[in-house]
Amino acid sequence: MKVDVVVIGSLNYDILVQQDRLPDIGETFTGNELMLMPGGKGANQAVQCAKLGLNVSMVGCVGNDIYGKELISSLAENNVVVSHIAARGNNSGIGIVQILESGDYCSTIIKGANYLLTEEDITDDLFENKPLVIFQSEIPSAIVEYAIQKAHRLDSKILVNNAPARHIADETLRLIDYLVVNETEAGFMHAAPVNSVEEAQICATHLKARIAGDVIVTLGEKGAVISTGTGAQHFPAVFCPDVVDTTGAGDSFIGGIAYCLVKGIALAEAVPFAAEISSCSIQKYGGQSSFPMLPDVVHALRVQQSELSH
Ligand code: RIB
């Protein structure tokens, strides 16, 4: 099988709690519902790519625990190639996610086995004849930088989702073909707040000058901004009346962008397509299980176009 996309990143078992509000310091608060689901930004992005019909291989580490087995099963059930996932150490990565009434979430991750990935795992065959490699920032920084350099040498296109945001060396930044960050991550990388479309446009233009390729800054309900040349272009968000849970929305967006890149679709078309995918994902709880298949996205786009034309 020809692999379209390699995802080198995290697998977390997510513990999601739906609750009316966050507790205050020192307060014990009663949540509404507990959900346990496979997640992790790397695994989520791999699953969304696969649900859109891409051939995807994932590279990562889980622990020798019950969560590790479930994390691998979830990928395999979604047709992601799992032969480069190792089981090491006792504990898988864990995501603790608090989902509020608005659908907004906050999360804390426990690194676990995600940090047991080594340079020896990053073999040349991962990149040979692989059009696109995707990275996030939930595995060791040194491994990401090492793998980016190798991917570049072996001619794969490199998409980096610097989430959660952390420092990336300038010489590595210069090898990135697509940088995708949300407003918080963009603000961190630009060392200035990004609270508006205008600030996102300025930030995207500055970040574009630091990398090899194009920049996307996602802004939640304010849409997204791209910088592919000089200046930046804004795309409004897809209106979604039924927001339940935004966990993984950024990951499903990246799956949509990856699909378009593999299919040779320009970013200006890719962003509205990916935004529609995110909009589908936020109407259900969780990450991977909330992500749409390609026919669902095509249907949602048709509905949206017919609503706009009336
Ligand atoms: O992007 C959502 C993901 O972030 C969750 O699945 C959680 O595990 C964290 O990695």
Coordinates of C-alpha atoms and ligand atoms in Angstrom, one line a residue:
M1 CA 0.0 0.0 0.0
K2 CA 1.3 3.5 -0.9
V3 CA 1.3 5.6 2.2
D4 CA 0.1 9.2 1.6
V5 CA 0.7 10.6 5.1
V6 CA 3.0 9.7 8.0
V7 CA 2.0 11.2 11.4
I8 CA 4.9 11.2 14.0
G9 CA 3.3 12.1 17.3
S10 CA 1.3 11.5 20.4
L11 CA -1.3 9.0 21.5
N12 CA -3.2 9.9 24.7
Y13 CA -6.0 8.1 26.4
D14 CA -8.5 10.9 27.1
I15 CA -10.5 11.3 30.2
L16 CA -13.2 13.8 29.4
V17 CA -15.5 15.4 31.9
Q18 CA -18.5 17.5 30.9
Q19 CA -19.1 20.1 33.6
D20 CA -21.0 23.4 33.9
R21 CA -17.9 25.4 34.8
L22 CA -14.3 25.0 36.0
P23 CA -13.9 24.7 39.8
D24 CA -12.3 27.4 41.8
I25 CA -9.0 26.8 43.7
G26 CA -9.8 24.7 46.7
E27 CA -13.3 23.9 45.5
T28 CA -14.7 20.4 44.9
F29 CA -17.1 20.6 42.0
T30 CA -19.5 18.0 40.7
G31 CA -19.3 17.3 36.9
N32 CA -22.1 16.0 34.8
E33 CA -20.6 13.2 32.7
L34 CA -17.4 11.1 32.3
M35 CA -16.2 9.8 28.9
L36 CA -13.1 7.7 28.2
M37 CA -11.9 7.8 24.7
P38 CA -8.7 7.4 22.5
G39 CA -7.1 10.7 21.7
G40 CA -3.8 12.5 21.5
K41 CA -3.1 15.1 18.8
G42 CA -1.0 12.8 16.7
A43 CA -3.5 9.9 16.8
N44 CA -6.4 12.2 16.3
Q45 CA -4.9 13.7 13.1
A46 CA -4.0 10.3 11.8
V47 CA -7.5 9.1 12.3
Q48 CA -9.1 12.2 10.6
C49 CA -6.7 11.7 7.6
A50 CA -7.7 8.1 7.3
K51 CA -11.5 8.8 7.7
L52 CA -11.1 11.1 4.6
G53 CA -9.7 8.1 2.7
L54 CA -5.9 8.8 2.9
N55 CA -3.5 5.9 3.5
V56 CA -1.9 6.9 6.8
S57 CA 0.9 5.4 8.9
M58 CA 1.5 6.5 12.5
V59 CA 4.8 6.6 14.4
G60 CA 4.6 6.8 18.2
C61 CA 4.8 5.1 21.6
V62 CA 2.1 3.8 24.0
G63 CA 2.6 2.2 27.4
N64 CA 2.3 -1.4 28.3
D65 CA -1.1 -0.8 29.9
I66 CA -4.8 -1.3 28.9
Y67 CA -4.9 2.2 27.4
G68 CA -2.0 1.4 25.1
K69 CA -3.9 -1.5 23.6
E70 CA -7.0 0.6 23.1
L71 CA -5.1 3.4 21.5
I72 CA -3.6 1.0 19.0
S73 CA -6.9 -0.7 18.3
S74 CA -8.7 2.6 17.7
L75 CA -6.1 3.5 15.0
A76 CA -6.2 0.1 13.4
E77 CA -10.1 0.1 13.4
N78 CA -9.8 3.4 11.4
N79 CA -7.4 1.8 8.9
V80 CA -4.2 3.6 10.2
V81 CA -1.1 1.5 9.8
V82 CA 0.2 0.8 13.3
S83 CA 3.4 -1.2 12.6
H84 CA 5.6 1.8 13.7
I85 CA 3.9 2.1 17.1
A86 CA 6.0 0.7 20.0
A87 CA 4.7 -0.3 23.4
R88 CA 7.3 0.9 26.0
G89 CA 7.3 1.6 29.7
N90 CA 4.3 1.2 32.0
N91 CA 2.1 4.2 31.2
S92 CA 0.5 5.5 28.1
G93 CA 0.0 9.3 27.6
I94 CA -3.2 10.6 29.2
G95 CA -5.3 13.6 28.3
I96 CA -7.5 15.1 31.0
V97 CA -10.1 17.2 29.3
Q98 CA -12.7 19.4 30.9
I99 CA -15.6 20.3 28.5
L100 CA -17.8 23.3 29.4
E101 CA -21.4 24.0 28.5
S102 CA -20.3 26.2 25.6
G103 CA -18.3 23.3 24.1
D104 CA -15.0 25.0 24.9
Y105 CA -12.5 22.8 26.6
C106 CA -9.3 22.9 28.6
S107 CA -6.9 20.0 28.9
T108 CA -3.9 18.7 30.8
I109 CA -1.7 16.0 29.2
I110 CA 0.5 13.5 31.0
K111 CA 3.4 12.7 28.7
G112 CA 3.7 9.0 29.5
A113 CA 5.1 6.8 26.8
N114 CA 4.9 9.6 24.2
Y115 CA 8.3 10.7 25.6
L116 CA 9.9 7.3 25.1
L117 CA 10.2 7.7 21.3
T118 CA 13.8 7.8 20.2
E119 CA 15.9 8.7 17.2
E120 CA 16.3 5.0 16.4
D121 CA 12.6 4.9 15.7
I122 CA 12.9 7.6 13.0
T123 CA 14.2 5.4 10.2
D124 CA 14.7 6.5 6.6
D125 CA 11.9 4.2 5.2
L126 CA 9.3 6.4 7.1
F127 CA 10.0 9.2 4.7
E128 CA 10.9 7.5 1.4
N129 CA 8.2 8.2 -1.2
K130 CA 5.9 9.7 1.5
P131 CA 4.4 12.9 0.2
L132 CA 3.5 14.4 3.6
V133 CA 4.7 14.1 7.2
I134 CA 2.8 15.6 10.1
F135 CA 4.2 16.6 13.5
Q136 CA 2.7 18.1 16.7
S137 CA 4.5 19.0 19.9
E138 CA 3.4 16.2 22.3
I139 CA 6.6 14.1 21.8
P140 CA 10.2 15.2 22.7
S141 CA 11.3 18.3 20.9
A142 CA 14.6 16.8 20.0
I143 CA 12.9 13.9 18.2
V144 CA 10.6 16.2 16.2
E145 CA 13.6 18.4 15.1
Y146 CA 15.6 15.3 14.2
A147 CA 12.7 13.8 12.2
I148 CA 12.0 17.1 10.4
Q149 CA 15.6 17.3 9.2
K150 CA 15.4 13.7 7.9
A151 CA 12.0 14.2 6.3
H152 CA 13.4 17.3 4.5
R153 CA 16.5 15.4 3.3
L154 CA 14.2 12.6 1.9
D155 CA 11.9 15.1 0.1
S156 CA 8.7 14.7 2.1
K157 CA 6.6 17.8 2.7
I158 CA 6.5 18.8 6.3
L159 CA 3.4 20.0 8.2
V160 CA 4.0 21.1 11.8
N161 CA 1.1 21.8 14.2
N162 CA 3.1 23.4 17.1
A163 CA 0.6 22.3 19.7
P164 CA 1.0 22.7 22.6
A165 CA 3.3 25.7 21.6
R166 CA 7.0 25.4 22.3
H167 CA 10.2 26.8 20.9
I168 CA 11.4 25.5 17.6
A169 CA 15.0 26.2 16.5
D170 CA 15.3 28.6 13.5
E171 CA 17.1 26.1 11.4
T172 CA 14.2 23.7 11.8
L173 CA 11.6 26.3 11.2
R174 CA 13.2 27.0 7.9
L175 CA 12.4 23.4 6.8
I176 CA 8.7 23.6 7.5
D177 CA 6.4 23.6 4.5
Y178 CA 3.2 24.2 6.4
L179 CA 2.8 25.6 9.9
V180 CA -0.6 25.3 11.5
V181 CA -1.2 27.0 14.9
N182 CA -4.2 28.3 16.8
E183 CA -4.3 31.9 18.2
T184 CA -2.6 30.9 21.5
E185 CA 0.2 29.0 19.8
A186 CA 0.6 31.8 17.2
G187 CA 0.9 34.3 20.0
F188 CA 3.6 32.3 21.7
M189 CA 5.6 31.9 18.5
H190 CA 5.2 35.6 17.6
A191 CA 5.7 36.8 21.2
A192 CA 2.7 39.0 21.0
P193 CA -1.0 38.4 21.7
V194 CA -3.3 37.3 18.9
N195 CA -6.8 38.2 19.9
S196 CA -8.3 39.5 16.6
V197 CA -8.3 38.7 12.9
E198 CA -6.0 41.8 12.3
E199 CA -3.5 40.5 14.9
A200 CA -3.6 37.1 13.4
Q201 CA -2.9 38.5 9.9
I202 CA 0.1 40.4 11.2
C203 CA 1.3 37.3 13.1
A204 CA 0.8 34.9 10.1
T205 CA 2.8 37.3 7.9
H206 CA 5.7 37.4 10.4
L207 CA 5.7 33.6 10.9
K208 CA 5.6 33.1 7.1
A209 CA 8.9 35.0 6.9
R210 CA 10.5 32.5 9.3
I211 CA 9.5 29.2 7.6
A212 CA 10.0 27.7 4.2
G213 CA 6.3 27.5 3.3
D214 CA 2.8 28.7 4.3
V215 CA 1.2 29.5 7.6
I216 CA -2.3 28.9 8.8
V217 CA -3.5 30.5 12.1
T218 CA -6.9 29.1 13.2
L219 CA -9.1 31.4 15.3
G220 CA -12.0 29.2 16.4
E221 CA -15.3 31.0 15.8
K222 CA -13.4 33.9 14.1
G223 CA -12.3 31.5 11.3
A224 CA -8.7 31.2 10.1
V225 CA -6.0 33.3 8.4
I226 CA -3.5 32.0 5.9
S227 CA -0.2 33.6 4.7
T228 CA 1.0 32.0 1.5
G229 CA 2.8 35.0 0.0
T230 CA 3.0 38.6 1.0
G231 CA 0.2 39.6 3.4
A232 CA -2.5 37.3 4.8
Q233 CA -6.0 36.3 3.9
H234 CA -8.9 35.7 6.3
F235 CA -11.6 33.0 6.0
P236 CA -14.7 33.2 8.2
A237 CA -15.7 30.2 10.3
V238 CA -18.5 27.8 9.3
F239 CA -21.5 28.7 11.5
C240 CA -22.4 25.8 13.7
P241 CA -25.5 26.1 15.9
D242 CA -25.0 22.8 17.8
V243 CA -21.5 23.1 19.5
V244 CA -21.2 20.2 21.9
D245 CA -17.4 19.7 22.4
T246 CA -14.5 21.4 20.6
T247 CA -11.9 18.8 21.7
G248 CA -10.0 17.7 18.7
A249 CA -11.5 20.3 16.4
G250 CA -8.0 21.5 15.5
D251 CA -6.9 18.0 14.8
S252 CA -9.8 17.4 12.5
F253 CA -9.0 20.7 10.7
I254 CA -5.4 19.4 10.2
G255 CA -6.7 16.2 8.7
G256 CA -8.7 18.2 6.2
I257 CA -5.7 20.4 5.3
A258 CA -3.6 17.2 4.9
Y259 CA -6.2 15.7 2.6
C260 CA -6.2 18.7 0.3
L261 CA -2.3 18.9 0.3
V262 CA -2.1 15.2 -0.8
K263 CA -4.8 15.8 -3.5
G264 CA -3.0 19.0 -4.8
I265 CA -5.8 21.4 -3.6
A266 CA -4.6 24.9 -2.9
L267 CA -4.7 26.3 0.7
A268 CA -7.4 28.8 -0.2
E269 CA -9.8 26.0 -1.0
A270 CA -8.4 23.7 1.7
V271 CA -9.2 26.0 4.6
P272 CA -13.0 26.2 4.0
F273 CA -13.0 22.4 3.5
A274 CA -11.1 21.8 6.7
A275 CA -13.3 24.3 8.6
E276 CA -16.3 22.3 7.5
I277 CA -14.7 19.1 8.9
S278 CA -14.1 20.8 12.2
S279 CA -17.6 22.1 12.3
C280 CA -18.9 18.5 11.9
S281 CA -16.5 17.3 14.7
I282 CA -17.7 19.8 17.3
Q283 CA -21.2 18.5 17.1
K284 CA -20.3 15.3 19.0
Y285 CA -18.2 14.5 22.1
G286 CA -14.6 13.5 22.0
G287 CA -11.9 13.5 19.3
Q288 CA -11.5 10.5 17.0
S289 CA -15.1 9.2 17.3
S290 CA -16.5 12.7 16.5
F291 CA -14.6 13.0 13.2
P292 CA -16.5 12.8 10.0
M293 CA -15.9 10.5 7.0
L294 CA -15.5 12.1 3.6
P295 CA -19.1 11.5 2.4
D296 CA -20.3 13.3 5.6
V297 CA -18.1 16.3 4.8
V298 CA -19.3 16.4 1.2
H299 CA -22.9 16.3 2.4
A300 CA -22.3 19.1 5.0
L301 CA -20.7 21.3 2.3
R302 CA -23.7 20.8 0.0
V303 CA -26.2 21.7 2.8
Q304 CA -24.2 24.7 3.7
Q305 CA -24.0 25.9 0.0
S306 CA -27.7 25.4 -0.5
E307 CA -28.4 27.4 2.8
L308 CA -26.2 30.2 1.5
S309 CA -27.9 30.3 -1.8
H310 CA -31.4 30.8 -0.2
Ligands
RIB1 O1 -6.4 18.1 20.5 C1 -7.1 17.3 21.4 C2 -6.1 16.4 22.1 O2 -5.2 17.1 22.8 C3 -6.8 15.5 23.1 O3 -7.2 14.2 22.5 C4 -5.8 15.3 24.2 O4 -5.3 14.0 24.3 C5 -4.6 16.3 23.8 O5 -3.6 15.6 23.2

